[in-house]
């Protein structure tokens, strides 16, 4: 989900969010954050999820060919939208990985 809120109303609708307050809450969740090559991180941030899946890092608009596994795996994500349910699921997975890393 883009951080800036460009096209916010459409993003809110696509993500299944109830409004601006929920948008602000979900855009900062751990499940909406991934490591990404620094030279493209700013440019890709406002792109739609479908665009990010379809384009490469060399075009500065996508996840394809990213050196980070979590980013490159999103290329094959079965949906073209990134919803609050996806963010909740990704947040839970990330939290579990962090806990496992710390305590094992």
GROMACS .gro file of C-alpha atoms in nm:
model
  104
    1UNK     CA    1   0.000   0.000   0.000
    2UNK     CA    2   0.152   0.334  -0.100
    3UNK     CA    3   0.273   0.548   0.187
    4UNK     CA    4   0.189   0.889   0.043
    5UNK     CA    5  -0.180   0.845  -0.005
    6UNK     CA    6  -0.180   0.948  -0.369
    7UNK     CA    7  -0.513   0.822  -0.507
    8UNK     CA    8  -0.607   0.756  -0.145
    9UNK     CA    9  -0.979   0.702  -0.211
   10UNK     CA   10  -0.906   0.429  -0.466
   11UNK     CA   11  -0.646   0.270  -0.240
   12UNK     CA   12  -0.892   0.268   0.051
   13UNK     CA   13  -1.152   0.100  -0.168
   14UNK     CA   14  -0.911  -0.158  -0.317
   15UNK     CA   15  -0.768  -0.245   0.026
   16UNK     CA   16  -1.110  -0.286   0.187
   17UNK     CA   17  -1.045  -0.008   0.437
   18UNK     CA   18  -1.316   0.198   0.605
   19UNK     CA   19  -1.156   0.542   0.562
   20UNK     CA   20  -0.854   0.767   0.612
   21UNK     CA   21  -0.796   0.668   0.975
   22UNK     CA   22  -0.777   0.300   0.889
   23UNK     CA   23  -0.555   0.382   0.588
   24UNK     CA   24  -0.304   0.560   0.816
   25UNK     CA   25  -0.310   0.266   1.057
   26UNK     CA   26  -0.250   0.002   0.789
   27UNK     CA   27   0.014   0.188   0.589
   28UNK     CA   28   0.245   0.176   0.895
   29UNK     CA   29   0.193  -0.191   0.985
   30UNK     CA   30   0.490  -0.424   0.965
   31UNK     CA   31   0.311  -0.629   0.699
   32UNK     CA   32   0.311  -0.329   0.468
   33UNK     CA   33   0.691  -0.291   0.490
   34UNK     CA   34   0.956  -0.485   0.299
   35UNK     CA   35   1.327  -0.443   0.238
   36UNK     CA   36   1.394  -0.308  -0.108
   37UNK     CA   37   1.691  -0.177  -0.302
   38UNK     CA   38   1.750   0.178  -0.179
   39UNK     CA   39   1.786   0.330  -0.525
   40UNK     CA   40   1.428   0.238  -0.614
   41UNK     CA   41   1.252   0.244  -0.279
   42UNK     CA   42   1.124   0.602  -0.314
   43UNK     CA   43   1.006   0.565  -0.673
   44UNK     CA   44   0.821   0.241  -0.621
   45UNK     CA   45   0.644   0.351  -0.303
   46UNK     CA   46   0.350   0.519  -0.472
   47UNK     CA   47   0.294   0.258  -0.741
   48UNK     CA   48  -0.007   0.026  -0.736
   49UNK     CA   49   0.059  -0.329  -0.615
   50UNK     CA   50  -0.018  -0.473  -0.961
   51UNK     CA   51   0.245  -0.241  -1.113
   52UNK     CA   52   0.500  -0.345  -0.853
   53UNK     CA   53   0.438  -0.713  -0.934
   54UNK     CA   54   0.466  -0.668  -1.310
   55UNK     CA   55   0.779  -0.450  -1.331
   56UNK     CA   56   1.144  -0.508  -1.249
   57UNK     CA   57   1.379  -0.322  -1.020
   58UNK     CA   58   1.578  -0.216  -1.325
   59UNK     CA   59   1.277  -0.012  -1.440
   60UNK     CA   60   1.259   0.136  -1.087
   61UNK     CA   61   0.891   0.039  -1.067
   62UNK     CA   62   0.875  -0.322  -0.957
   63UNK     CA   63   0.979  -0.617  -0.746
   64UNK     CA   64   1.106  -0.845  -1.025
   65UNK     CA   65   1.478  -0.920  -0.997
   66UNK     CA   66   1.503  -0.779  -0.646
   67UNK     CA   67   1.787  -0.921  -0.442
   68UNK     CA   68   1.548  -0.944  -0.146
   69UNK     CA   69   1.353  -1.270  -0.142
   70UNK     CA   70   1.047  -1.119   0.024
   71UNK     CA   71   1.016  -0.860  -0.256
   72UNK     CA   72   1.081  -1.100  -0.542
   73UNK     CA   73   0.832  -1.352  -0.401
   74UNK     CA   74   0.554  -1.093  -0.426
   75UNK     CA   75   0.584  -1.112  -0.806
   76UNK     CA   76   0.396  -1.444  -0.784
   77UNK     CA   77   0.140  -1.326  -0.529
   78UNK     CA   78  -0.197  -1.465  -0.643
   79UNK     CA   79  -0.383  -1.133  -0.613
   80UNK     CA   80  -0.331  -0.798  -0.787
   81UNK     CA   81  -0.448  -0.593  -0.491
   82UNK     CA   82  -0.292  -0.558  -0.145
   83UNK     CA   83  -0.573  -0.553   0.110
   84UNK     CA   84  -0.592  -0.508   0.484
   85UNK     CA   85  -0.626  -0.887   0.517
   86UNK     CA   86  -0.300  -0.929   0.321
   87UNK     CA   87  -0.129  -0.674   0.546
   88UNK     CA   88  -0.259  -0.847   0.860
   89UNK     CA   89  -0.135  -1.184   0.732
   90UNK     CA   90   0.205  -1.041   0.632
   91UNK     CA   91   0.233  -0.867   0.971
   92UNK     CA   92   0.168  -1.194   1.153
   93UNK     CA   93   0.425  -1.380   0.940
   94UNK     CA   94   0.688  -1.110   0.991
   95UNK     CA   95   0.630  -1.106   1.367
   96UNK     CA   96   0.664  -1.485   1.381
   97UNK     CA   97   0.992  -1.470   1.185
   98UNK     CA   98   1.130  -1.204   1.419
   99UNK     CA   99   1.030  -1.399   1.731
  100UNK     CA  100   1.179  -1.718   1.589
  101UNK     CA  101   1.503  -1.538   1.502
  102UNK     CA  102   1.535  -1.387   1.850
  103UNK     CA  103   1.439  -1.687   2.059
  104UNK     CA  104   1.580  -1.980   1.864
   0.00000   0.00000   0.00000
